[in-house]
Coordinates of C-alpha atoms and ligand atoms in Angstrom, one line a residue:
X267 CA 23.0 -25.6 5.7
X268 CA 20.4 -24.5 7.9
X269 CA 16.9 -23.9 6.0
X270 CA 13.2 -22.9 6.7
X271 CA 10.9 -26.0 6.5
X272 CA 7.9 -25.9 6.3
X273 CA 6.2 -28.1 9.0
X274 CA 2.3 -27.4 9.2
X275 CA -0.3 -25.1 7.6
X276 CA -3.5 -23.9 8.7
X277 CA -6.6 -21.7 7.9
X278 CA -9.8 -19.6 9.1
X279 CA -12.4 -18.0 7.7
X280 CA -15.4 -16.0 9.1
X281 CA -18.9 -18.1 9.7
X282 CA -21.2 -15.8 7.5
X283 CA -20.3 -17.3 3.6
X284 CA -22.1 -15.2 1.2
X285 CA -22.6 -15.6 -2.1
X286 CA -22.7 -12.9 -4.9
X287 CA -26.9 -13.2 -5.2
X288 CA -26.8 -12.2 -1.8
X289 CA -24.5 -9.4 -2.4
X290 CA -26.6 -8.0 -5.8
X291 CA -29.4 -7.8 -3.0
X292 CA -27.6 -5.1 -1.2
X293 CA -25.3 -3.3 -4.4
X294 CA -26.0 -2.7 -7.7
X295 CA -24.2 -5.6 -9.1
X296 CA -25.0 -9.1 -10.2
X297 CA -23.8 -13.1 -9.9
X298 CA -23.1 -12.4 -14.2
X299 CA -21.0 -9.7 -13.7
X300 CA -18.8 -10.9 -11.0
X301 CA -18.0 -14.5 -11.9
X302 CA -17.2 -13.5 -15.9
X303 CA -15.0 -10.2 -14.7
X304 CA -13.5 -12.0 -11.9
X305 CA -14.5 -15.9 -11.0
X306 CA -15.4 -15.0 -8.0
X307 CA -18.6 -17.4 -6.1
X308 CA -18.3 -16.6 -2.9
X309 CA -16.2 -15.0 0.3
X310 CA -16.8 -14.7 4.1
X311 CA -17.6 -11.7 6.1
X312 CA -16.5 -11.4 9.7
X313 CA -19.2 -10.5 12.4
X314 CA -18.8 -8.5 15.6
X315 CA -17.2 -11.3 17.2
X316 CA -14.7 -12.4 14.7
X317 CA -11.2 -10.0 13.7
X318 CA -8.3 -10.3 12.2
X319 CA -6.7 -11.5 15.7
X320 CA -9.2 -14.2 16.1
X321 CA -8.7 -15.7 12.9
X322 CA -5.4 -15.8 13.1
X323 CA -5.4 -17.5 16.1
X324 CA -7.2 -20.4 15.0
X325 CA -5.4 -20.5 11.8
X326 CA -2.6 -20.1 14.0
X327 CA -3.6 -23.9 16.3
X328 CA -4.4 -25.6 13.6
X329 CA -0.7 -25.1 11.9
X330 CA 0.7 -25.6 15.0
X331 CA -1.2 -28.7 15.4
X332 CA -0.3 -29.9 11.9
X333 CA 3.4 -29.3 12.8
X334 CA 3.1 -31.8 15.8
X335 CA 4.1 -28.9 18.2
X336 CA 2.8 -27.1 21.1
X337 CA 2.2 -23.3 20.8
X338 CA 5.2 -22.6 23.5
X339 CA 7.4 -24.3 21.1
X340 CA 7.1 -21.1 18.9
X341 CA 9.6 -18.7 19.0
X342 CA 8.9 -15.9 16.7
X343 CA 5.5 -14.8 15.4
X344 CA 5.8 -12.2 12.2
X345 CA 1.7 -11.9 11.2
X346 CA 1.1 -9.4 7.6
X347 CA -2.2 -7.6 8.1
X348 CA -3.5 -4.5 6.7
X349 CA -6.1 -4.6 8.8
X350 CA -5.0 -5.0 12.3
X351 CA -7.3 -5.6 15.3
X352 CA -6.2 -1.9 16.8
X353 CA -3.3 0.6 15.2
X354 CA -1.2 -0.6 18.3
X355 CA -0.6 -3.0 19.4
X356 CA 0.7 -5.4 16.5
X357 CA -1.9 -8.1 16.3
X358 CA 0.8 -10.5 16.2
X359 CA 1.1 -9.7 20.3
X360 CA -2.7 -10.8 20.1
X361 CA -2.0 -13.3 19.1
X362 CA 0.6 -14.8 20.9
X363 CA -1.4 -14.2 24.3
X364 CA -4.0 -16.1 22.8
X365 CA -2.6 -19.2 21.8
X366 CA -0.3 -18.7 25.8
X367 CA 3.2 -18.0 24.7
X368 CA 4.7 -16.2 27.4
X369 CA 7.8 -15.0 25.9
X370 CA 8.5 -14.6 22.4
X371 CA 9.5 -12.4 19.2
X372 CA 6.2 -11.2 17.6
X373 CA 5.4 -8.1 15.4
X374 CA 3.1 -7.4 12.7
X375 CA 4.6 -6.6 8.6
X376 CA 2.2 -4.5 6.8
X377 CA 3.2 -5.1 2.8
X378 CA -0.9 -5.6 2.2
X379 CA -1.6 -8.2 0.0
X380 CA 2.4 -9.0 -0.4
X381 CA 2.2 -9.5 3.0
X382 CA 2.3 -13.1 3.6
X383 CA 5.6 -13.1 1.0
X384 CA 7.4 -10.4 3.1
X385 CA 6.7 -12.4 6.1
X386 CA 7.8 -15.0 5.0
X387 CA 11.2 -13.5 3.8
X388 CA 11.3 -12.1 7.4
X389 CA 10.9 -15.4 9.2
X390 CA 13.1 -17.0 7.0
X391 CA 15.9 -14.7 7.1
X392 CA 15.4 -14.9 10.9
X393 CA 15.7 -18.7 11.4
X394 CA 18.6 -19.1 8.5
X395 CA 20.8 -16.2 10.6
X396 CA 20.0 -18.2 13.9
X397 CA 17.8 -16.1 15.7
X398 CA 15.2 -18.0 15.9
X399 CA 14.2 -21.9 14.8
X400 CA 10.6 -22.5 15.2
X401 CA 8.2 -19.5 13.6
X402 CA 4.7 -19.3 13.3
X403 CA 3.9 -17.0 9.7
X404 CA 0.1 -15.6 9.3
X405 CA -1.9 -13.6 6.9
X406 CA -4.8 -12.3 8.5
X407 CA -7.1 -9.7 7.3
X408 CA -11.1 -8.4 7.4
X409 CA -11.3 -6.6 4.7
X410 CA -14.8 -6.3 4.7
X411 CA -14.2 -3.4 7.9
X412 CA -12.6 -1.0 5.0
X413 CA -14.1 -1.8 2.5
X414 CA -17.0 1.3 0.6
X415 CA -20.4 -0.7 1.0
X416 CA -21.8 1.7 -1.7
X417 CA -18.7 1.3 -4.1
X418 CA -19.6 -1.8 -6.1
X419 CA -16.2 -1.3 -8.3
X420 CA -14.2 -2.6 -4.7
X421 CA -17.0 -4.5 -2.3
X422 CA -17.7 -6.9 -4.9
X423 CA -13.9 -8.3 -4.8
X424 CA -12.6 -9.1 -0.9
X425 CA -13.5 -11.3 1.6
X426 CA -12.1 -12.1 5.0
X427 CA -9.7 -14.9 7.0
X428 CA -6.7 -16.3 7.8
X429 CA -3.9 -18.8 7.0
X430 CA -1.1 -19.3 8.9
X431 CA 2.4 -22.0 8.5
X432 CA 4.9 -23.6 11.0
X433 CA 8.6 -22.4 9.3
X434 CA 11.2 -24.3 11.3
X435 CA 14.6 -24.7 11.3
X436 CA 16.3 -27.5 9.9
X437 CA 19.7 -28.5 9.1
X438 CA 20.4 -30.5 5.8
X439 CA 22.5 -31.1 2.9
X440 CA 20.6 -33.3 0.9
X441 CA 21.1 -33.0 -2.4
X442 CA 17.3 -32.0 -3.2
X443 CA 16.9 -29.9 0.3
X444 CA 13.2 -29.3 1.7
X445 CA 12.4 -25.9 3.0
X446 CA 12.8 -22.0 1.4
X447 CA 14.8 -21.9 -1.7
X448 CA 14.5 -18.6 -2.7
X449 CA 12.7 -15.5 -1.9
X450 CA 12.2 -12.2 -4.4
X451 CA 10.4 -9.1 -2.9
X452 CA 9.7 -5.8 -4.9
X453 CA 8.4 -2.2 -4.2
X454 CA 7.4 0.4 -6.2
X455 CA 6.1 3.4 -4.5
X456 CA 5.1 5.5 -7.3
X457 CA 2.0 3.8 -7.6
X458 CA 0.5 4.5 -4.3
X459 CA -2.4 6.4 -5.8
X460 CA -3.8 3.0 -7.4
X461 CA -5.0 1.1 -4.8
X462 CA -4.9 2.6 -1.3
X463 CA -7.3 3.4 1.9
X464 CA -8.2 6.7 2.1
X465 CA -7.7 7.3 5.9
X466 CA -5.0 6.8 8.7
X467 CA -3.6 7.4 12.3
X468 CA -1.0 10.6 11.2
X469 CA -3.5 12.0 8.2
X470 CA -7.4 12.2 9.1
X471 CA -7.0 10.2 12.2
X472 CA -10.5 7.8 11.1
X473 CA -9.6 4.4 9.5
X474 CA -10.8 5.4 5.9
X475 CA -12.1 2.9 3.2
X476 CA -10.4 1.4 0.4
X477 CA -9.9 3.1 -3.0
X478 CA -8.6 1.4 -6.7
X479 CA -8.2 1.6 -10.0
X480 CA -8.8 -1.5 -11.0
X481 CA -8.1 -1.6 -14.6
X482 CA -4.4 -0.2 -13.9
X483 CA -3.3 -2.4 -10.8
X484 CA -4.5 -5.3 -13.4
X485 CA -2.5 -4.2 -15.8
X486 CA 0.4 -3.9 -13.5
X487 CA -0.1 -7.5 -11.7
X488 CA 0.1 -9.6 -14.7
X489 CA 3.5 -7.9 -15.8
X490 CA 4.9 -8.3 -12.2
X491 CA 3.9 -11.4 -11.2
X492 CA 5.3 -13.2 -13.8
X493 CA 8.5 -11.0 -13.8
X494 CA 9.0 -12.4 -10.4
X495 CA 8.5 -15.3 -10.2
X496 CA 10.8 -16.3 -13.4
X497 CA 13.5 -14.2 -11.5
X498 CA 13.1 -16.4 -8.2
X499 CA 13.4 -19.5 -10.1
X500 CA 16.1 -17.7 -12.7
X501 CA 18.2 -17.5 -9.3
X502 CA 17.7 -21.0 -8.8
X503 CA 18.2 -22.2 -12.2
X504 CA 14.9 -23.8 -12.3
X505 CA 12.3 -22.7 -15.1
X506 CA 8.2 -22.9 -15.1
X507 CA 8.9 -26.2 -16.0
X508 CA 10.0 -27.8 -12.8
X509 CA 7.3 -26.3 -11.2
X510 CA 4.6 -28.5 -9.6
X511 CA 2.7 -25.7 -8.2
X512 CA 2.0 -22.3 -8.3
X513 CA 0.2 -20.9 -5.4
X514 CA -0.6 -17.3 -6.4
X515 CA -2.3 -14.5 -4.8
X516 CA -5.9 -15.1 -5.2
X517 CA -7.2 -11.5 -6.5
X518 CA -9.0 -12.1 -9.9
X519 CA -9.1 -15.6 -12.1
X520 CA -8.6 -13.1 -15.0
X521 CA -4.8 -12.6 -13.6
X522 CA -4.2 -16.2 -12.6
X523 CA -4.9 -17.3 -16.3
X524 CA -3.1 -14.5 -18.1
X525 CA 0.1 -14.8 -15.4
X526 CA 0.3 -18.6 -16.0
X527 CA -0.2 -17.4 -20.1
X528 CA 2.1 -15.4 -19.8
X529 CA 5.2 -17.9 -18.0
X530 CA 3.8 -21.0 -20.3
X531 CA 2.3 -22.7 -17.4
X532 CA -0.4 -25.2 -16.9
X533 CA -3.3 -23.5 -15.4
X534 CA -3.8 -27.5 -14.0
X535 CA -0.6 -26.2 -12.2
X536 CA -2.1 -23.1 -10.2
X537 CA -4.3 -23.5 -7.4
X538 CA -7.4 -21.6 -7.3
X539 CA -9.4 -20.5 -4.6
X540 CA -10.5 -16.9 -5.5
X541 CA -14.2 -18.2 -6.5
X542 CA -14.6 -19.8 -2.7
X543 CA -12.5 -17.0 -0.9
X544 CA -12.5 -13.8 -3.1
X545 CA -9.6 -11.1 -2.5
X546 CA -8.2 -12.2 1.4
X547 CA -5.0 -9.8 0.6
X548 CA -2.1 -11.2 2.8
X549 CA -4.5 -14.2 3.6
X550 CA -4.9 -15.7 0.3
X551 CA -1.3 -17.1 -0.1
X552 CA -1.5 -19.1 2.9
X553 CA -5.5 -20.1 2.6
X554 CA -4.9 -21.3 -0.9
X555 CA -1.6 -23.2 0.1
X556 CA -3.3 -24.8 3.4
X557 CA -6.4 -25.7 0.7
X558 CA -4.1 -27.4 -1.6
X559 CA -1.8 -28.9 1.0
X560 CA -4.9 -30.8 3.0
X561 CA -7.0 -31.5 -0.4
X562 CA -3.6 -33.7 -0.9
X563 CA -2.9 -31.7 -4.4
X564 CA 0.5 -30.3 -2.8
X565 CA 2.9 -33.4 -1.7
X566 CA 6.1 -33.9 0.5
X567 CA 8.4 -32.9 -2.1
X568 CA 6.8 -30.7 -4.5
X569 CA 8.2 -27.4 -6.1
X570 CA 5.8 -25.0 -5.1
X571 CA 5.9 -21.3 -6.1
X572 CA 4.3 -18.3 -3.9
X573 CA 3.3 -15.3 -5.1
X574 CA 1.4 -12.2 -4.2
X575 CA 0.9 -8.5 -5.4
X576 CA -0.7 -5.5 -3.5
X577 CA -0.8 -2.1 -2.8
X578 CA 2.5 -0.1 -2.7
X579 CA 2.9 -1.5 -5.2
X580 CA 4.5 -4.4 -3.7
X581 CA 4.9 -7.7 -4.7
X582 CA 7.2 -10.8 -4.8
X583 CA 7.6 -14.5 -4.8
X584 CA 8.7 -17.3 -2.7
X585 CA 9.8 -21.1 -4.1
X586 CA 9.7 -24.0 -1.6
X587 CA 9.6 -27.5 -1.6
X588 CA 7.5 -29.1 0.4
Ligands
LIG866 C1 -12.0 -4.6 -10.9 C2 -12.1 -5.4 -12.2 C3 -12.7 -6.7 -12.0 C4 -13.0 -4.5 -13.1 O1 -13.0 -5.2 -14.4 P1 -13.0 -4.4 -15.7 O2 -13.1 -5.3 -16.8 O3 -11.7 -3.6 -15.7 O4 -14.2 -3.4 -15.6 P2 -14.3 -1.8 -15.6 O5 -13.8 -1.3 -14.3 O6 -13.7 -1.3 -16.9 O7 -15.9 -1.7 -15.6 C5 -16.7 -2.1 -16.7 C6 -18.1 -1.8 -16.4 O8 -18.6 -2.6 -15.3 C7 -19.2 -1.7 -14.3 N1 -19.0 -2.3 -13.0 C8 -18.0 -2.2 -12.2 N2 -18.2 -2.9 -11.0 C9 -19.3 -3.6 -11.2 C10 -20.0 -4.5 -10.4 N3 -19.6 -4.9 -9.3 N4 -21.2 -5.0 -10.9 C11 -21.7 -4.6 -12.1 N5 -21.0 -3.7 -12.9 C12 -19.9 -3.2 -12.5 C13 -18.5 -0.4 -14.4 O9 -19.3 0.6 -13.9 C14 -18.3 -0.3 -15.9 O10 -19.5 0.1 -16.5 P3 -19.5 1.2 -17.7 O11 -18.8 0.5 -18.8 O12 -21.0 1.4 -18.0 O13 -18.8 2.4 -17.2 C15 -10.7 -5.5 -12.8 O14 -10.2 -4.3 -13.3 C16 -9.7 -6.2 -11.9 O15 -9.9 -7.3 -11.4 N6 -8.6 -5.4 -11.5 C17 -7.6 -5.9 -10.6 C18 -8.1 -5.7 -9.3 C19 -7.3 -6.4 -8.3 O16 -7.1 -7.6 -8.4 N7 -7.0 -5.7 -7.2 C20 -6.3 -6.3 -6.1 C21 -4.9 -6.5 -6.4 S1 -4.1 -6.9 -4.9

C-alpha cells in the first residue's frame, strides 16, 4: 500500500524577535497580561525584506535537505497561506522558482490557520492516488502585515514564519506502516463573522486587517479540536492513549491545556511553542513539529497527532507516525 512518509522537516522565522515588554512599549498592553491570558513570550516580525515567499523558501531547503533530496526531486508543491506574497500568483509558484524547479505542480490552499492540515490532506491524497511521489508541504504566513497595530485584543497574539515537510511516497506493508494514517478535515461556514480580515480583492479591493471575537472562537476551538482528533484516531482504532505526541496548533496555551483536559492527555505529551512563536496560523503545525522533531522529542516511530483550527471555521487533524 502506497503511503505518505514523512522524510524531512524544516522552519523559518523572521530576524526581528520581540518580546511582549517591547510590544507594551508601542500598545496598551503588558508582559502580565499576555503570558497569564495566553503563554505567550515572544514571536517574530517580518521586515521589508522578509515575506511569506521567503520564508517558505528557506523552510522549504532545509526540509529538503533533511530529506536527503535535491529541490528538482520535488514534484508537487501545495503551500497554505493566508497571507500570500501578492493575490496572484500563488506563492507556492514563488516558491518553486526560488528553490530552481523548472517544472512542477504547485498552488497555494488557503484554510488559514487549518491550513497546513488541508495541505497536508491535499498532498497526501495526491501521492496515495499516484499523481505525484515526492511533495514538498508549507505553512507560511506574516501575519504581522494584517494585523490592527492599534487593536491590542488581536496584535498581542500572532507572529510570523514558516515550516515546511518532505511527504514522499512509499510503498509498504509492514505491519506498523510509517507515513499518514489518517486525516479528518472540517468546515463550518456559519461562523465566518468570528474571526475574519475585513478587506479583499472582489469587496473593498485594499487588503483589510484582521477582526476576532476572541472569547467565542475559544470557546469553539476547545470543543473542535478535541472532537477531531478522537474521530481521526476513532477511525483508526487508536485512543489518546497510543499517542506519543500531539502537535497542536499553537494559538493560546489556555486551549492546548483544556484540549489535552479535555481528551485525558498528558500535557508532557503536547508540544508547545506558542510562548517562543505566538499565533503563526498555518505555520504553527509545521514549526512546532520541525521544533520537536530536531530537539529529538519526536522519534522514528512515534504516533504523532496534528491538529489546527482557524477561521472559516475550519479545522481538522492529521495522525502520522514518524
Ligand atoms: C483573545 C483572548 C486571549 C482574550 O482573553 P479573554 O480572557 O477572553 O479576555 P477578554 O477578551 O474577555 O478581555 C478581558 C479584558 O482584558 C482586556 N484586554 C484585551 N486585550 C488586552 C491586552 N492585549 N492587554 C491588556 N488587556 C487586554 C480587555 O479589554 C478586557 O478588559 P475589560 O474587562 O476591562 O473589558 C482569548 O479570548 C483567546 O485566546 N481566544 C482565542 C483566540 C485564538 O486563539 N484565536 C486564533 C484561533 S486560530
Amino acid at each position: 500500500m502506497i503511503r505518505s512518509v514523512l522524510k524531512g522537516t524544516g522552519a523559518a522565522l523572521p530576524r526581528n524577535r520581540v518580546s511582549n515588554a517591547q510590544l507594551a512599549e508601542r500598545v496598551d498592553t503588558s508582559d502580565e497580561w499576555i503570558v497569564e491570558r495566553t503563554g505567550i513570550r515572544f514571536r517574530h516580525i517580518a521586515e521589508s525584506d522578509e515575506t511569506t515567499g521567503t520564508l517558505a523558501t528557506e523552510a522549504a531547503r532545509k526540509a529538503i535537505d533533511a530529506a536527503g533530496l535535491v529541490a528538482t526531486d520535488i514534484d508537487l508543491i501545495v503551500l497554505a497561506t493566508a497571507t500570500p506574497d501578492q493575490t496572484f500568483p500563488a506563492t507556492a509558484t514563488k516558491v518553486q522558482a526560488a528553490l530552481g524547479i523548472d517544472d512542477c505542480v504547485a498552488f497555494d490552499v488557503a484554510a488559514v490557520c487549518s491550513g497546513f492540515l488541508y495541505a497536508v490532506q491535499v498532498a497526501d491524497a495526491m501521492i496515495r492516488s499516484g499523481v505525484h511521489t515526492r511533495t514538498l508541504v508549507i505553512g507560511s504566513e506574516t501575519f504581522s502585515r494584517i494585523l490592527d497595530w492599534e487593536d491590542r485584543t488581536t496584535c498581542v497574539l500572532f507572529g510570523d514564519g514558516a515550516g515546511a515537510i518532505v511527504l514522499a511516497a512509499e510503498d509498504s506493508d509492514a505491519e506498523q506502516p510509517r507515513g499518514i494514517l489518517a486525516t479528518k478535515l472540517h468546515a463550518d461556514g456559519r461562523h465566518n463573522d468570528l474571526l475574519y480580515v475585513d478587506g479583499g480583492p472582489s469587496t473593498t479591493g485594499t487588503v483589510g486587517k484582521l477582526r476576532m471575537k476572541g472569547r467565542e472562537v475559544f470557546r469553539h476551538a476547545v470543543v473542535n479540536l478535541a472532537a477531531v482528533m478522537n474521530e481521526a484516531l476513532a477511525g483508526l482504532d487508536l485512543t489518546a492513549d497510543d499517542v506519543d505526541w500531539v502537535v497542536p496548533h499553537q494559538a493560546n496555551a489556555r486551549i492546548l491545556d483544556a484540549t489535552a483536559r479535555k481528551l485525558n492527555l498528558s500535557p508532557d505529551k503536547v508540544v508547545v511553542t506558542v510562548d517562543q512563536h505566538a499565533n503563526t496560523s498555518a505555520a504553527s503545525v509545521p514549526l512546532a513539529l520541525d521544533t520537536a522533531i530536531r530537539d529529538g522529542r519526536i522519534k522514528p516511530g512515534d504516533l504523532v497527532v496534528l491538529e489546527a483550527m482557524g477561521g472559516g471555521f475550519t479545522w481538522g487533524a492529521a495522525v502520522l507516525r514518524v
